[in-house]
PDB file of C-alpha atoms in Angstrom:
ATOM      1  CA  MET A   1      55.893  17.782  44.786  1.00 54.00           C
ATOM      2  CA  ILE A   2      52.441  17.588  45.824  1.00 52.00           C
ATOM      3  CA  ASN A   3      50.308  14.764  47.370  1.00 50.00           C
ATOM      4  CA  HIS A   4      46.932  13.806  46.516  1.00 51.00           C
ATOM      5  CA  ARG A   5      45.550  11.506  48.770  1.00 39.00           C
ATOM      6  CA  LEU A   6      41.939  10.033  47.844  1.00 37.00           C
ATOM      7  CA  PRO A   7      39.944   7.253  49.530  1.00 32.00           C
ATOM      8  CA  VAL A   8      40.538   4.345  47.240  1.00 32.00           C
ATOM      9  CA  THR A   9      37.137   2.458  46.162  1.00 30.00           C
ATOM     10  CA  GLY A  10      36.991  -1.254  45.454  1.00 30.00           C
ATOM     11  CA  ASN A  11      40.199  -3.434  46.000  1.00 28.00           C
ATOM     12  CA  ARG A  12      43.436  -2.171  44.979  1.00 31.00           C
ATOM     13  CA  TYR A  13      45.248  -4.834  42.992  1.00 29.00           C
ATOM     14  CA  GLN A  14      48.955  -5.701  43.835  1.00 31.00           C
ATOM     15  CA  SER A  15      50.961  -4.041  41.243  1.00 36.00           C
ATOM     16  CA  GLN A  16      52.874  -5.986  38.492  1.00 36.00           C
ATOM     17  CA  ILE A  17      55.906  -3.999  38.863  1.00 38.00           C
ATOM     18  CA  ALA A  18      56.052  -2.728  42.349  1.00 36.00           C
ATOM     19  CA  GLY A  19      55.796  -5.775  44.268  1.00 40.00           C
ATOM     20  CA  ASP A  20      53.899  -6.971  47.541  1.00 44.00           C
ATOM     21  CA  THR A  21      53.365  -3.467  48.899  1.00 49.00           C
ATOM     22  CA  PRO A  22      51.979  -0.903  46.283  1.00 61.00           C
ATOM     23  CA  ALA A  23      54.357   2.090  45.764  1.00 77.00           C
ATOM     24  CA  MET A  24      53.311   5.805  45.459  1.00 90.00           C
ATOM     25  CA  LEU A  25      52.604   7.056  42.131  1.00 97.00           C
ATOM     26  CA  ASN A  26      54.552   9.967  41.000  1.00 97.00           C
ATOM     27  CA  LEU A  27      52.702  11.871  38.086  1.00 98.00           C
ATOM     28  CA  TYR A  28      55.015  14.231  35.916  1.00 97.00           C
ATOM     29  CA  SER A  29      52.648  16.635  34.958  1.00 97.00           C
ATOM     30  CA  TYR A  30      52.014  20.035  33.465  1.00 96.00           C
ATOM     31  CA  PHE A  31      48.632  21.743  34.669  1.00 97.00           C
ATOM     32  CA  ARG A  32      47.825  22.629  30.973  1.00 95.00           C
ATOM     33  CA  SER A  33      49.037  19.574  29.142  1.00 96.00           C
ATOM     34  CA  SER A  34      45.953  17.705  27.449  1.00 96.00           C
ATOM     35  CA  ALA A  35      47.783  14.530  27.794  1.00 97.00           C
ATOM     36  CA  SER A  36      48.456  15.025  31.702  1.00 98.00           C
ATOM     37  CA  TYR A  37      44.911  16.200  32.033  1.00 98.00           C
ATOM     38  CA  ARG A  38      43.833  12.622  30.656  1.00 98.00           C
ATOM     39  CA  VAL A  39      46.076  10.860  33.122  1.00 98.00           C
ATOM     40  CA  ARG A  40      44.876  13.021  36.086  1.00 98.00           C
ATOM     41  CA  ILE A  41      41.106  12.426  34.972  1.00 98.00           C
ATOM     42  CA  ALA A  42      42.011   8.405  35.163  1.00 98.00           C
ATOM     43  CA  LEU A  43      43.906   8.780  38.572  1.00 98.00           C
ATOM     44  CA  GLN A  44      40.976  10.322  40.105  1.00 98.00           C
ATOM     45  CA  LEU A  45      38.095   7.867  38.600  1.00 98.00           C
ATOM     46  CA  LYS A  46      40.317   5.083  40.025  1.00 97.00           C
ATOM     47  CA  ALA A  47      40.574   7.044  43.181  1.00 97.00           C
ATOM     48  CA  LEU A  48      44.262   6.708  43.706  1.00 97.00           C
ATOM     49  CA  ALA A  49      46.717   8.345  45.559  1.00 95.00           C
ATOM     50  CA  PHE A  50      49.593  10.086  43.800  1.00 97.00           C
ATOM     51  CA  ASN A  51      52.107  12.874  44.028  1.00 95.00           C
ATOM     52  CA  THR A  52      52.053  15.566  41.301  1.00 96.00           C
ATOM     53  CA  ILE A  53      55.513  16.818  40.460  1.00 96.00           C
ATOM     54  CA  PRO A  54      55.498  19.819  37.960  1.00 96.00           C
ATOM     55  CA  VAL A  55      56.923  20.034  34.790  1.00 96.00           C
ATOM     56  CA  HIS A  56      56.713  23.664  33.342  1.00 95.00           C
ATOM     57  CA  LEU A  57      56.705  23.330  29.500  1.00 93.00           C
ATOM     58  CA  LEU A  58      57.134  27.225  29.136  1.00 92.00           C
ATOM     59  CA  GLN A  59      59.601  28.212  31.806  1.00 91.00           C
ATOM     60  CA  ASP A  60      63.386  27.818  31.479  1.00 93.00           C
ATOM     61  CA  GLY A  61      63.028  26.837  27.911  1.00 90.00           C
ATOM     62  CA  GLY A  62      60.600  24.195  28.887  1.00 91.00           C
ATOM     63  CA  GLN A  63      61.655  22.067  31.826  1.00 94.00           C
ATOM     64  CA  GLN A  64      60.667  18.981  29.801  1.00 95.00           C
ATOM     65  CA  HIS A  65      63.749  19.548  28.075  1.00 93.00           C
ATOM     66  CA  SER A  66      65.957  19.871  30.715  1.00 95.00           C
ATOM     67  CA  ALA A  67      68.591  16.933  31.386  1.00 95.00           C
ATOM     68  CA  ARG A  68      66.975  16.002  34.805  1.00 94.00           C
ATOM     69  CA  TYR A  69      63.590  15.445  33.082  1.00 95.00           C
ATOM     70  CA  LEU A  70      65.084  13.677  30.160  1.00 96.00           C
ATOM     71  CA  GLU A  71      66.661  11.070  32.655  1.00 96.00           C
ATOM     72  CA  VAL A  72      62.874  10.315  33.635  1.00 95.00           C
ATOM     73  CA  ASN A  73      61.596  10.293  30.314  1.00 96.00           C
ATOM     74  CA  PRO A  74      63.809  10.483  27.141  1.00 96.00           C
ATOM     75  CA  GLU A  75      60.820  11.313  25.167  1.00 95.00           C
ATOM     76  CA  GLY A  76      60.860  14.967  26.670  1.00 95.00           C
ATOM     77  CA  LEU A  77      57.304  14.848  26.887  1.00 95.00           C
ATOM     78  CA  VAL A  78      54.552  14.860  29.974  1.00 97.00           C
ATOM     79  CA  PRO A  79      52.919  12.878  31.121  1.00 98.00           C
ATOM     80  CA  ALA A  80      55.187  10.119  32.930  1.00 98.00           C
ATOM     81  CA  LEU A  81      53.796   8.000  35.623  1.00 98.00           C
ATOM     82  CA  GLU A  82      56.617   6.584  38.052  1.00 97.00           C
ATOM     83  CA  GLU A  83      55.882   3.553  40.521  1.00 97.00           C
ATOM     84  CA  GLY A  84      58.195   1.668  42.250  1.00 93.00           C
ATOM     85  CA  GLY A  85      61.119   3.030  40.223  1.00 92.00           C
ATOM     86  CA  HIS A  86      59.745   2.234  36.829  1.00 96.00           C
ATOM     87  CA  VAL A  87      58.512   4.825  34.483  1.00 97.00           C
ATOM     88  CA  MET A  88      55.431   4.800  32.093  1.00 97.00           C
ATOM     89  CA  THR A  89      54.881   7.351  29.290  1.00 97.00           C
ATOM     90  CA  GLN A  90      52.160   8.116  26.819  1.00 97.00           C
ATOM     91  CA  SER A  91      49.110   8.772  28.378  1.00 98.00           C
ATOM     92  CA  LEU A  92      46.625   6.132  26.923  1.00 98.00           C
ATOM     93  CA  ALA A  93      49.489   3.352  28.084  1.00 98.00           C
ATOM     94  CA  ILE A  94      49.211   4.857  31.413  1.00 98.00           C
ATOM     95  CA  ILE A  95      45.642   4.821  31.570  1.00 98.00           C
ATOM     96  CA  GLU A  96      45.368   1.007  30.376  1.00 98.00           C
ATOM     97  CA  TYR A  97      47.990   0.370  32.690  1.00 98.00           C
ATOM     98  CA  LEU A  98      46.029   1.747  35.697  1.00 98.00           C
ATOM     99  CA  ASP A  99      42.745  -0.171  34.698  1.00 97.00           C
ATOM    100  CA  GLU A 100      44.662  -3.315  34.366  1.00 96.00           C
ATOM    101  CA  VAL A 101      46.432  -3.075  37.826  1.00 96.00           C
ATOM    102  CA  TYR A 102      43.994  -1.168  40.190  1.00 96.00           C
ATOM    103  CA  GLY A 103      40.296  -2.022  41.090  1.00 92.00           C
ATOM    104  CA  GLY A 104      37.698   0.499  41.404  1.00 94.00           C
ATOM    105  CA  HIS A 105      35.983   2.046  38.794  1.00 96.00           C
ATOM    106  CA  ARG A 106      36.642   0.477  35.264  1.00 97.00           C
ATOM    107  CA  LEU A 107      37.738   2.590  32.511  1.00 98.00           C
ATOM    108  CA  LEU A 108      37.128   0.177  29.728  1.00 98.00           C
ATOM    109  CA  PRO A 109      34.084  -1.799  29.191  1.00 97.00           C
ATOM    110  CA  GLU A 110      33.916  -5.758  29.953  1.00 95.00           C
ATOM    111  CA  ASP A 111      32.801  -6.638  26.339  1.00 97.00           C
ATOM    112  CA  PRO A 112      35.303  -6.736  23.604  1.00 98.00           C
ATOM    113  CA  LEU A 113      33.161  -4.766  20.954  1.00 97.00           C
ATOM    114  CA  GLY A 114      32.555  -2.163  23.598  1.00 98.00           C
ATOM    115  CA  ARG A 115      36.363  -1.947  24.497  1.00 97.00           C
ATOM    116  CA  ALA A 116      37.068  -1.511  20.825  1.00 98.00           C
ATOM    117  CA  ARG A 117      34.688   1.346  20.532  1.00 98.00           C
ATOM    118  CA  VAL A 118      35.979   3.345  23.301  1.00 98.00           C
ATOM    119  CA  ARG A 119      39.710   2.827  22.185  1.00 98.00           C
ATOM    120  CA  SER A 120      38.787   4.123  18.838  1.00 98.00           C
ATOM    121  CA  LEU A 121      37.153   7.180  20.143  1.00 98.00           C
ATOM    122  CA  ALA A 122      40.130   7.603  22.491  1.00 98.00           C
ATOM    123  CA  LEU A 123      42.446   7.370  19.794  1.00 98.00           C
ATOM    124  CA  GLN A 124      40.916   9.533  17.554  1.00 97.00           C
ATOM    125  CA  ILE A 125      41.369  12.267  19.876  1.00 97.00           C
ATOM    126  CA  ALA A 126      44.775  11.312  21.043  1.00 96.00           C
ATOM    127  CA  CYS A 127      46.219  10.196  17.911  1.00 95.00           C
ATOM    128  CA  GLU A 128      44.424  12.224  15.279  1.00 95.00           C
ATOM    129  CA  ILE A 129      42.883  15.343  16.742  1.00 95.00           C
ATOM    130  CA  HIS A 130      45.275  16.269  19.523  1.00 91.00           C
ATOM    131  CA  PRO A 131      48.858  15.650  17.730  1.00 88.00           C
ATOM    132  CA  VAL A 132      48.805  18.526  15.046  1.00 89.00           C
ATOM    133  CA  ASN A 133      47.463  21.036  17.802  1.00 86.00           C
ATOM    134  CA  ASN A 134      50.072  20.170  20.479  1.00 85.00           C
ATOM    135  CA  LEU A 135      52.500  22.627  21.897  1.00 86.00           C
ATOM    136  CA  ARG A 136      55.442  21.441  19.745  1.00 86.00           C
ATOM    137  CA  ILE A 137      53.293  22.126  16.772  1.00 91.00           C
ATOM    138  CA  LEU A 138      52.281  25.514  17.871  1.00 90.00           C
ATOM    139  CA  ASP A 139      55.584  26.529  18.356  1.00 88.00           C
ATOM    140  CA  TYR A 140      56.893  25.482  15.327  1.00 92.00           C
ATOM    141  CA  LEU A 141      54.197  27.103  13.362  1.00 92.00           C
ATOM    142  CA  LYS A 142      55.267  30.483  15.169  1.00 89.00           C
ATOM    143  CA  LEU A 143      58.933  30.227  15.383  1.00 90.00           C
ATOM    144  CA  SER A 144      59.914  28.369  12.123  1.00 93.00           C
ATOM    145  CA  LEU A 145      57.206  29.046  10.009  1.00 93.00           C
ATOM    146  CA  LYS A 146      56.799  32.691  11.275  1.00 94.00           C
ATOM    147  CA  LEU A 147      53.109  32.627  11.282  1.00 93.00           C
ATOM    148  CA  ASP A 148      51.343  35.392  13.405  1.00 92.00           C
ATOM    149  CA  LYS A 149      48.825  34.604  16.070  1.00 89.00           C
ATOM    150  CA  PRO A 150      45.653  34.827  13.921  1.00 92.00           C
ATOM    151  CA  GLU A 151      47.146  32.406  11.364  1.00 93.00           C
ATOM    152  CA  VAL A 152      47.957  30.209  14.209  1.00 89.00           C
ATOM    153  CA  GLN A 153      44.694  30.086  15.914  1.00 90.00           C
ATOM    154  CA  HIS A 154      43.148  29.632  12.107  1.00 91.00           C
ATOM    155  CA  TRP A 155      45.235  26.173  12.128  1.00 92.00           C
ATOM    156  CA  TYR A 156      43.994  25.371  15.580  1.00 89.00           C
ATOM    157  CA  ARG A 157      40.569  25.905  14.915  1.00 93.00           C
ATOM    158  CA  HIS A 158      40.569  24.099  11.834  1.00 93.00           C
ATOM    159  CA  TRP A 159      42.093  20.928  12.699  1.00 94.00           C
ATOM    160  CA  ILE A 160      39.832  20.759  16.092  1.00 95.00           C
ATOM    161  CA  SER A 161      36.645  21.652  14.131  1.00 96.00           C
ATOM    162  CA  GLU A 162      37.657  18.595  11.289  1.00 95.00           C
ATOM    163  CA  GLY A 163      38.303  16.200  13.929  1.00 96.00           C
ATOM    164  CA  PHE A 164      35.073  17.139  15.896  1.00 98.00           C
ATOM    165  CA  ARG A 165      33.158  16.741  12.812  1.00 98.00           C
ATOM    166  CA  THR A 166      33.352  13.154  12.731  1.00 97.00           C
ATOM    167  CA  LEU A 167      33.496  12.768  16.256  1.00 98.00           C
ATOM    168  CA  GLU A 168      30.201  14.228  16.509  1.00 98.00           C
ATOM    169  CA  ILE A 169      28.734  11.680  14.119  1.00 98.00           C
ATOM    170  CA  ARG A 170      30.165   8.753  16.296  1.00 98.00           C
ATOM    171  CA  LEU A 171      28.510  10.151  19.227  1.00 98.00           C
ATOM    172  CA  GLN A 172      25.028  10.104  17.747  1.00 97.00           C
ATOM    173  CA  LEU A 173      24.961   6.332  17.888  1.00 97.00           C
ATOM    174  CA  PRO A 174      23.118   4.472  20.355  1.00 97.00           C
ATOM    175  CA  GLU A 175      26.115   3.324  22.358  1.00 98.00           C
ATOM    176  CA  THR A 176      26.548   6.733  23.427  1.00 98.00           C
ATOM    177  CA  GLY A 177      24.912   7.565  26.770  1.00 98.00           C
ATOM    178  CA  LEU A 178      25.617  10.216  29.265  1.00 98.00           C
ATOM    179  CA  CYS A 179      29.250   9.480  28.692  1.00 98.00           C
ATOM    180  CA  CYS A 180      30.968   8.636  25.488  1.00 98.00           C
ATOM    181  CA  HIS A 181      30.018   4.760  25.851  1.00 98.00           C
ATOM    182  CA  GLY A 182      27.106   4.400  28.365  1.00 98.00           C
ATOM    183  CA  ASP A 183      26.640   6.336  31.283  1.00 98.00           C
ATOM    184  CA  LEU A 184      29.821   5.837  33.114  1.00 98.00           C
ATOM    185  CA  PRO A 185      32.928   7.615  32.089  1.00 98.00           C
ATOM    186  CA  GLY A 186      35.885   5.853  30.533  1.00 98.00           C
ATOM    187  CA  VAL A 187      38.857   6.321  28.697  1.00 98.00           C
ATOM    188  CA  ALA A 188      37.397   8.241  25.838  1.00 98.00           C
ATOM    189  CA  ASP A 189      35.856  10.484  28.607  1.00 98.00           C
ATOM    190  CA  CYS A 190      39.338  11.144  29.771  1.00 98.00           C
ATOM    191  CA  CYS A 191      40.512  12.121  26.273  1.00 98.00           C
ATOM    192  CA  LEU A 192      37.453  14.015  25.260  1.00 98.00           C
ATOM    193  CA  VAL A 193      37.202  16.582  27.943  1.00 98.00           C
ATOM    194  CA  PRO A 194      40.933  17.998  27.717  1.00 98.00           C
ATOM    195  CA  GLN A 195      40.156  18.256  23.809  1.00 97.00           C
ATOM    196  CA  VAL A 196      37.041  20.487  24.773  1.00 98.00           C
ATOM    197  CA  TYR A 197      38.850  22.402  27.083  1.00 97.00           C
ATOM    198  CA  ASN A 198      41.571  23.392  24.684  1.00 95.00           C
ATOM    199  CA  ALA A 199      39.014  23.988  21.968  1.00 96.00           C
ATOM    200  CA  ARG A 200      37.044  26.629  24.388  1.00 96.00           C
ATOM    201  CA  ARG A 201      40.518  28.029  25.217  1.00 93.00           C
ATOM    202  CA  PHE A 202      41.064  28.722  21.272  1.00 92.00           C
ATOM    203  CA  GLU A 203      37.465  30.087  21.060  1.00 95.00           C
ATOM    204  CA  VAL A 204      36.299  27.179  18.711  1.00 96.00           C
ATOM    205  CA  ASP A 205      32.905  27.393  17.562  1.00 97.00           C
ATOM    206  CA  LEU A 206      31.229  24.425  19.100  1.00 98.00           C
ATOM    207  CA  SER A 207      27.686  24.880  18.019  1.00 98.00           C
ATOM    208  CA  PRO A 208      28.204  22.383  15.432  1.00 98.00           C
ATOM    209  CA  PHE A 209      28.971  19.604  18.102  1.00 98.00           C
ATOM    210  CA  PRO A 210      26.256  19.421  20.338  1.00 98.00           C
ATOM    211  CA  ASN A 211      26.565  15.834  21.479  1.00 98.00           C
ATOM    212  CA  ILE A 212      30.588  16.203  21.925  1.00 98.00           C
ATOM    213  CA  VAL A 213      29.413  19.241  24.506  1.00 98.00           C
ATOM    214  CA  ARG A 214      26.620  17.446  26.037  1.00 98.00           C
ATOM    215  CA  VAL A 215      28.999  14.609  27.038  1.00 98.00           C
ATOM    216  CA  ALA A 216      31.928  16.906  28.015  1.00 98.00           C
ATOM    217  CA  ASP A 217      29.570  19.040  30.196  1.00 98.00           C
ATOM    218  CA  HIS A 218      28.237  16.196  32.066  1.00 98.00           C
ATOM    219  CA  CYS A 219      31.823  14.517  32.569  1.00 98.00           C
ATOM    220  CA  GLU A 220      33.127  17.997  33.624  1.00 98.00           C
ATOM    221  CA  SER A 221      30.441  18.245  36.435  1.00 98.00           C
ATOM    222  CA  LEU A 222      31.698  14.824  38.128  1.00 98.00           C
ATOM    223  CA  PRO A 223      33.778  15.124  41.044  1.00 98.00           C
ATOM    224  CA  ALA A 224      36.888  13.221  39.490  1.00 98.00           C
ATOM    225  CA  PHE A 225      36.773  15.626  36.340  1.00 98.00           C
ATOM    226  CA  LEU A 226      36.511  18.616  38.498  1.00 98.00           C
ATOM    227  CA  ALA A 227      39.430  17.627  40.799  1.00 98.00           C
ATOM    228  CA  ALA A 228      41.509  16.832  37.527  1.00 98.00           C
ATOM    229  CA  HIS A 229      40.874  20.626  36.033  1.00 98.00           C
ATOM    230  CA  PRO A 230      43.924  22.205  35.131  1.00 97.00           C
ATOM    231  CA  ASP A 231      42.901  25.528  37.324  1.00 97.00           C
ATOM    232  CA  ARG A 232      42.752  23.052  40.092  1.00 96.00           C
ATOM    233  CA  GLN A 233      46.362  21.701  39.774  1.00 97.00           C
ATOM    234  CA  PRO A 234      49.423  22.881  42.088  1.00 94.00           C
ATOM    235  CA  ASP A 235      51.443  24.234  39.140  1.00 94.00           C
ATOM    236  CA  ALA A 236      48.328  26.631  37.819  1.00 95.00           C
ATOM    237  CA  PRO A 237      49.108  30.218  37.762  1.00 91.00           C
TER     238      PRO A 237
END
């Protein structure tokens, strides 16, 4: 268990589930998990102290399948966030919880139209692009459908490119600034950066997506994103 202690900026709201004294946040995470990466970015942007509890998705047959972890999260997925004995799952639900309960940097805009746009961008990445390329799908392609490595990589690159094609168009709108929406990073950027990280790992050609690359590069230069990077996690090799 690794403790991340950061200065809290802004007022910390009283947790709705933890009582008068805010409880320590425990994040069950895998360094290369896109969904865990999203939540780590959000925690860093909110400047919240948290413990990292590594769950290695490849060791021991996948530690996410162990009886011990399934008691924490019956979905057998990461991340999971525990606070005061309560466990939250699904990265976007966790991120919105953090934004609703804790002060400091806001992850969703104040205006309803802005919130709708940011949620839409985040959902496009988290629900349309990422699911067809996550570890479970890739393992199924390799182990059950017996696709070889080049075929699996072709699958990955195809669906990333398909998703990025429409996302690139959306980021051409004037609401986009240095970040996905305006000049301050939010929920959509928490989703975009891990997806670009994965695209680069799988050598996806990103030249057709200059706006995606521009926003991701800007965000990756910010301290919160640097701290959340997979290579800087305690369970990284």
